[in-house]
Amino acid sequence: MSDPRLHSLHLEGQPRRDSFRAARQALQAACGSQTLAGDLRLLDDEERLGASTVAAPPGVSPNPIANRFTFYLKDGTNIYPLHLGLNSIGRLPDNDVIIRDECVSRRHCAVVIHSDLRCELHDVASKNGTLLNGKKIPSPTKLQSGDQITLCNRRLTFHIAEAAPEPIVVPAG
């Protein structure tokens, strides 16, 4: 499946294009079919109809454990919600998280949230690198709630919050 957020057209004729493509391939392999299947936004209408047989509304994972948690990045007062699957981060307007800073690459990094709640950070061959808790990440790295992600001069904090349980409705009677 080709994810439009990972096209390398923005690197046409640049030496980083091969690095980006290698990073993209590793990122797509890391997602795996379980995680991508949970990212219903990437499915076409026919696939989405097939996925609806698991009784989950569009955009909601059929995994009830994943539905109990909220994932987001926080940058000062800005909150960027994340979803199950691939979350691209960069300057281009079609990224899931858009950082308007000339120092940030057009496709800088990605956060992958797996259906089993594992989370990882991938640098996508960014020009200035991606730091996790002050250290440059050489390869995909596990994320935990409270981790600091630095893109140039921008610091984002990764959060996992457990959603409040839905109230149990007891029928009158």
C-alpha atoms as a PDB file:
ATOM      1  CA  MET A   1       0.000   0.000   0.000  1.00  0.00           C
ATOM      2  CA  SER A   2       1.449   3.365  -0.962  1.00  0.00           C
ATOM      3  CA  ASP A   3       0.940   6.040   1.668  1.00  0.00           C
ATOM      4  CA  PRO A   4       0.743   9.500   0.054  1.00  0.00           C
ATOM      5  CA  ARG A   5       2.347  11.031   3.166  1.00  0.00           C
ATOM      6  CA  LEU A   6       5.545   9.200   2.299  1.00  0.00           C
ATOM      7  CA  HIS A   7       6.064  10.134  -1.351  1.00  0.00           C
ATOM      8  CA  SER A   8       9.520  11.513  -2.098  1.00  0.00           C
ATOM      9  CA  LEU A   9       8.546  14.021  -4.799  1.00  0.00           C
ATOM     10  CA  HIS A  10       9.658  16.876  -2.552  1.00  0.00           C
ATOM     11  CA  LEU A  11      13.230  15.516  -2.793  1.00  0.00           C
ATOM     12  CA  GLU A  12      13.397  15.371  -6.597  1.00  0.00           C
ATOM     13  CA  GLY A  13      17.027  15.658  -7.668  1.00  0.00           C
ATOM     14  CA  GLN A  14      18.388  15.883  -4.101  1.00  0.00           C
ATOM     15  CA  PRO A  15      21.019  13.499  -2.713  1.00  0.00           C
ATOM     16  CA  ARG A  16      18.821  12.789   0.350  1.00  0.00           C
ATOM     17  CA  ARG A  17      16.182  11.097  -1.822  1.00  0.00           C
ATOM     18  CA  ASP A  18      17.786   7.629  -1.562  1.00  0.00           C
ATOM     19  CA  SER A  19      18.138   8.009   2.218  1.00  0.00           C
ATOM     20  CA  PHE A  20      14.500   9.054   2.438  1.00  0.00           C
ATOM     21  CA  ARG A  21      13.365   6.060   0.381  1.00  0.00           C
ATOM     22  CA  ALA A  22      15.342   3.651   2.588  1.00  0.00           C
ATOM     23  CA  ALA A  23      13.845   5.258   5.708  1.00  0.00           C
ATOM     24  CA  ARG A  24      10.364   5.075   4.149  1.00  0.00           C
ATOM     25  CA  GLN A  25      10.779   1.374   3.405  1.00  0.00           C
ATOM     26  CA  ALA A  26      11.893   0.659   6.989  1.00  0.00           C
ATOM     27  CA  LEU A  27       9.001   2.717   8.349  1.00  0.00           C
ATOM     28  CA  GLN A  28       6.399   0.907   6.257  1.00  0.00           C
ATOM     29  CA  ALA A  29       7.851  -2.456   7.290  1.00  0.00           C
ATOM     30  CA  ALA A  30       7.687  -1.417  10.955  1.00  0.00           C
ATOM     31  CA  CYS A  31       3.991  -0.593  10.652  1.00  0.00           C
ATOM     32  CA  GLY A  32       3.043  -4.118   9.647  1.00  0.00           C
ATOM     33  CA  SER A  33      -0.380  -5.266   8.551  1.00  0.00           C
ATOM     34  CA  GLN A  34      -1.958  -5.187  12.030  1.00  0.00           C
ATOM     35  CA  THR A  35      -1.070  -1.546  12.607  1.00  0.00           C
ATOM     36  CA  LEU A  36      -1.948  -0.434   9.084  1.00  0.00           C
ATOM     37  CA  ALA A  37      -5.259  -2.312   9.283  1.00  0.00           C
ATOM     38  CA  GLY A  38      -6.103  -0.265  12.374  1.00  0.00           C
ATOM     39  CA  ASP A  39      -5.443   2.972  10.482  1.00  0.00           C
ATOM     40  CA  LEU A  40      -8.815   3.057   8.717  1.00  0.00           C
ATOM     41  CA  ARG A  41      -8.031   6.420   7.081  1.00  0.00           C
ATOM     42  CA  LEU A  42      -5.713   4.621   4.633  1.00  0.00           C
ATOM     43  CA  LEU A  43      -8.294   2.138   3.393  1.00  0.00           C
ATOM     44  CA  ASP A  44     -10.347   2.742   0.284  1.00  0.00           C
ATOM     45  CA  ASP A  45     -14.155   2.533   0.498  1.00  0.00           C
ATOM     46  CA  GLU A  46     -14.319  -1.168  -0.362  1.00  0.00           C
ATOM     47  CA  GLU A  47     -11.707  -2.103   2.239  1.00  0.00           C
ATOM     48  CA  ARG A  48     -13.403   0.145   4.813  1.00  0.00           C
ATOM     49  CA  LEU A  49     -16.716  -1.674   4.258  1.00  0.00           C
ATOM     50  CA  GLY A  50     -14.972  -4.990   4.881  1.00  0.00           C
ATOM     51  CA  ALA A  51     -13.412  -3.596   8.052  1.00  0.00           C
ATOM     52  CA  SER A  52     -16.826  -2.482   9.308  1.00  0.00           C
ATOM     53  CA  THR A  53     -17.790  -6.113   9.939  1.00  0.00           C
ATOM     54  CA  VAL A  54     -15.821  -5.880  13.186  1.00  0.00           C
ATOM     55  CA  ALA A  55     -18.518  -3.470  14.489  1.00  0.00           C
ATOM     56  CA  ALA A  56     -16.225  -0.481  14.903  1.00  0.00           C
ATOM     57  CA  PRO A  57     -17.195   2.918  13.510  1.00  0.00           C
ATOM     58  CA  PRO A  58     -14.835   4.497  10.939  1.00  0.00           C
ATOM     59  CA  GLY A  59     -11.752   5.965  12.574  1.00  0.00           C
ATOM     60  CA  VAL A  60     -12.113   3.750  15.651  1.00  0.00           C
ATOM     61  CA  SER A  61      -9.862   0.761  16.051  1.00  0.00           C
ATOM     62  CA  PRO A  62     -11.549  -2.639  16.302  1.00  0.00           C
ATOM     63  CA  ASN A  63      -9.082  -3.220  19.176  1.00  0.00           C
ATOM     64  CA  PRO A  64     -10.979  -2.239  22.376  1.00  0.00           C
ATOM     65  CA  ILE A  65      -7.726  -1.795  24.314  1.00  0.00           C
ATOM     66  CA  ALA A  66      -6.456   0.810  21.823  1.00  0.00           C
ATOM     67  CA  ASN A  67      -9.770   2.678  22.120  1.00  0.00           C
ATOM     68  CA  ARG A  68      -9.189   3.229  25.845  1.00  0.00           C
ATOM     69  CA  PHE A  69      -6.151   5.433  25.215  1.00  0.00           C
ATOM     70  CA  THR A  70      -5.515   8.820  23.645  1.00  0.00           C
ATOM     71  CA  PHE A  71      -2.155   9.618  22.050  1.00  0.00           C
ATOM     72  CA  TYR A  72      -0.944  13.154  21.383  1.00  0.00           C
ATOM     73  CA  LEU A  73       2.033  15.472  21.045  1.00  0.00           C
ATOM     74  CA  LYS A  74       2.152  18.736  22.958  1.00  0.00           C
ATOM     75  CA  ASP A  75       4.198  21.773  21.952  1.00  0.00           C
ATOM     76  CA  GLY A  76       3.629  24.528  24.499  1.00  0.00           C
ATOM     77  CA  THR A  77      -0.074  25.276  24.144  1.00  0.00           C
ATOM     78  CA  ASN A  78      -0.531  23.322  20.883  1.00  0.00           C
ATOM     79  CA  ILE A  79      -1.879  19.782  21.088  1.00  0.00           C
ATOM     80  CA  TYR A  80      -1.518  17.461  18.093  1.00  0.00           C
ATOM     81  CA  PRO A  81      -3.738  14.346  18.311  1.00  0.00           C
ATOM     82  CA  LEU A  82      -2.226  11.097  17.041  1.00  0.00           C
ATOM     83  CA  HIS A  83      -4.007   7.998  15.793  1.00  0.00           C
ATOM     84  CA  LEU A  84      -3.343   4.302  15.501  1.00  0.00           C
ATOM     85  CA  GLY A  85      -0.910   3.697  12.642  1.00  0.00           C
ATOM     86  CA  LEU A  86       1.508   6.101  10.992  1.00  0.00           C
ATOM     87  CA  ASN A  87       1.591   9.756  12.074  1.00  0.00           C
ATOM     88  CA  SER A  88       3.849  11.833   9.812  1.00  0.00           C
ATOM     89  CA  ILE A  89       5.466  14.999  11.191  1.00  0.00           C
ATOM     90  CA  GLY A  90       6.986  17.815   9.153  1.00  0.00           C
ATOM     91  CA  ARG A  91       6.490  21.104   7.338  1.00  0.00           C
ATOM     92  CA  LEU A  92       4.343  19.915   4.408  1.00  0.00           C
ATOM     93  CA  PRO A  93       0.603  20.560   4.815  1.00  0.00           C
ATOM     94  CA  ASP A  94      -0.351  16.908   4.219  1.00  0.00           C
ATOM     95  CA  ASN A  95       1.519  15.684   7.321  1.00  0.00           C
ATOM     96  CA  ASP A  96      -0.542  14.531  10.291  1.00  0.00           C
ATOM     97  CA  VAL A  97       1.389  16.966  12.504  1.00  0.00           C
ATOM     98  CA  ILE A  98       2.401  20.176  10.729  1.00  0.00           C
ATOM     99  CA  ILE A  99       5.315  22.118  12.237  1.00  0.00           C
ATOM    100  CA  ARG A 100       5.689  25.524  10.629  1.00  0.00           C
ATOM    101  CA  ASP A 101       9.410  26.033  11.065  1.00  0.00           C
ATOM    102  CA  GLU A 102      11.933  26.367   8.222  1.00  0.00           C
ATOM    103  CA  CYS A 103      14.455  24.263  10.156  1.00  0.00           C
ATOM    104  CA  VAL A 104      12.049  21.296  10.271  1.00  0.00           C
ATOM    105  CA  SER A 105      12.194  19.039   7.204  1.00  0.00           C
ATOM    106  CA  ARG A 106       9.202  18.711   4.927  1.00  0.00           C
ATOM    107  CA  ARG A 107       8.962  15.082   6.036  1.00  0.00           C
ATOM    108  CA  HIS A 108      10.914  15.067   9.274  1.00  0.00           C
ATOM    109  CA  CYS A 109       9.876  12.050  11.325  1.00  0.00           C
ATOM    110  CA  ALA A 110       6.970   9.775  12.136  1.00  0.00           C
ATOM    111  CA  VAL A 111       5.345   8.310  15.215  1.00  0.00           C
ATOM    112  CA  VAL A 112       3.965   4.809  14.726  1.00  0.00           C
ATOM    113  CA  ILE A 113       1.302   3.649  17.160  1.00  0.00           C
ATOM    114  CA  HIS A 114       0.752  -0.081  16.921  1.00  0.00           C
ATOM    115  CA  SER A 115      -2.537  -1.831  17.660  1.00  0.00           C
ATOM    116  CA  ASP A 116      -0.887  -3.492  20.685  1.00  0.00           C
ATOM    117  CA  LEU A 117      -0.110   0.039  22.032  1.00  0.00           C
ATOM    118  CA  ARG A 118       3.625  -0.045  21.281  1.00  0.00           C
ATOM    119  CA  CYS A 119       4.788   3.368  20.098  1.00  0.00           C
ATOM    120  CA  GLU A 120       7.956   4.237  18.230  1.00  0.00           C
ATOM    121  CA  LEU A 121       9.659   7.249  16.707  1.00  0.00           C
ATOM    122  CA  HIS A 122      11.262   7.084  13.254  1.00  0.00           C
ATOM    123  CA  ASP A 123      13.476   9.719  11.667  1.00  0.00           C
ATOM    124  CA  VAL A 124      12.588   9.913   7.970  1.00  0.00           C
ATOM    125  CA  ALA A 125      16.008  11.000   6.662  1.00  0.00           C
ATOM    126  CA  SER A 126      15.475  14.528   7.971  1.00  0.00           C
ATOM    127  CA  LYS A 127      18.161  17.077   7.206  1.00  0.00           C
ATOM    128  CA  ASN A 128      18.788  18.049  10.846  1.00  0.00           C
ATOM    129  CA  GLY A 129      17.929  14.780  12.612  1.00  0.00           C
ATOM    130  CA  THR A 130      15.442  13.905  15.315  1.00  0.00           C
ATOM    131  CA  LEU A 131      16.318  13.851  19.006  1.00  0.00           C
ATOM    132  CA  LEU A 132      14.562  11.815  21.665  1.00  0.00           C
ATOM    133  CA  ASN A 133      15.198  12.989  25.217  1.00  0.00           C
ATOM    134  CA  GLY A 134      18.222  14.954  23.982  1.00  0.00           C
ATOM    135  CA  LYS A 135      19.856  12.118  21.988  1.00  0.00           C
ATOM    136  CA  LYS A 136      19.824  11.755  18.214  1.00  0.00           C
ATOM    137  CA  ILE A 137      17.950   8.617  17.189  1.00  0.00           C
ATOM    138  CA  PRO A 138      19.995   6.407  14.839  1.00  0.00           C
ATOM    139  CA  SER A 139      17.096   4.026  14.155  1.00  0.00           C
ATOM    140  CA  PRO A 140      13.459   3.507  15.173  1.00  0.00           C
ATOM    141  CA  THR A 141      13.190   4.090  18.912  1.00  0.00           C
ATOM    142  CA  LYS A 142      10.544   3.120  21.467  1.00  0.00           C
ATOM    143  CA  LEU A 143       8.413   5.997  22.769  1.00  0.00           C
ATOM    144  CA  GLN A 144       6.966   6.325  26.248  1.00  0.00           C
ATOM    145  CA  SER A 145       4.607   8.889  27.701  1.00  0.00           C
ATOM    146  CA  GLY A 146       6.527  12.009  28.729  1.00  0.00           C
ATOM    147  CA  ASP A 147       9.330  11.572  26.177  1.00  0.00           C
ATOM    148  CA  GLN A 148      10.690  14.772  24.622  1.00  0.00           C
ATOM    149  CA  ILE A 149      11.023  14.842  20.822  1.00  0.00           C
ATOM    150  CA  THR A 150      13.189  17.656  19.465  1.00  0.00           C
ATOM    151  CA  LEU A 151      13.039  18.772  15.831  1.00  0.00           C
ATOM    152  CA  CYS A 152      15.616  21.547  15.452  1.00  0.00           C
ATOM    153  CA  ASN A 153      14.470  24.147  17.995  1.00  0.00           C
ATOM    154  CA  ARG A 154      10.977  22.693  18.449  1.00  0.00           C
ATOM    155  CA  ARG A 155      10.323  20.469  21.435  1.00  0.00           C
ATOM    156  CA  LEU A 156       7.285  18.184  21.454  1.00  0.00           C
ATOM    157  CA  THR A 157       6.230  16.021  24.386  1.00  0.00           C
ATOM    158  CA  PHE A 158       4.668  12.637  23.623  1.00  0.00           C
ATOM    159  CA  HIS A 159       1.683  11.710  25.803  1.00  0.00           C
ATOM    160  CA  ILE A 160      -0.469   8.646  26.324  1.00  0.00           C
ATOM    161  CA  ALA A 161      -3.588   9.241  28.374  1.00  0.00           C
ATOM    162  CA  GLU A 162      -6.135   6.690  29.425  1.00  0.00           C
ATOM    163  CA  ALA A 163      -9.607   7.792  28.412  1.00  0.00           C
ATOM    164  CA  ALA A 164     -12.220   8.001  31.124  1.00  0.00           C
ATOM    165  CA  PRO A 165     -14.341   4.852  31.177  1.00  0.00           C
ATOM    166  CA  GLU A 166     -17.780   5.195  29.705  1.00  0.00           C
ATOM    167  CA  PRO A 167     -20.506   5.216  32.348  1.00  0.00           C
ATOM    168  CA  ILE A 168     -22.398   1.985  32.759  1.00  0.00           C
ATOM    169  CA  VAL A 169     -26.080   2.488  32.102  1.00  0.00           C
ATOM    170  CA  VAL A 170     -28.263   0.324  34.285  1.00  0.00           C
ATOM    171  CA  PRO A 171     -31.766  -0.114  32.886  1.00  0.00           C
ATOM    172  CA  ALA A 172     -34.522   1.084  35.209  1.00  0.00           C
ATOM    173  CA  GLY A 173     -36.737  -1.532  36.352  1.00  0.00           C
END
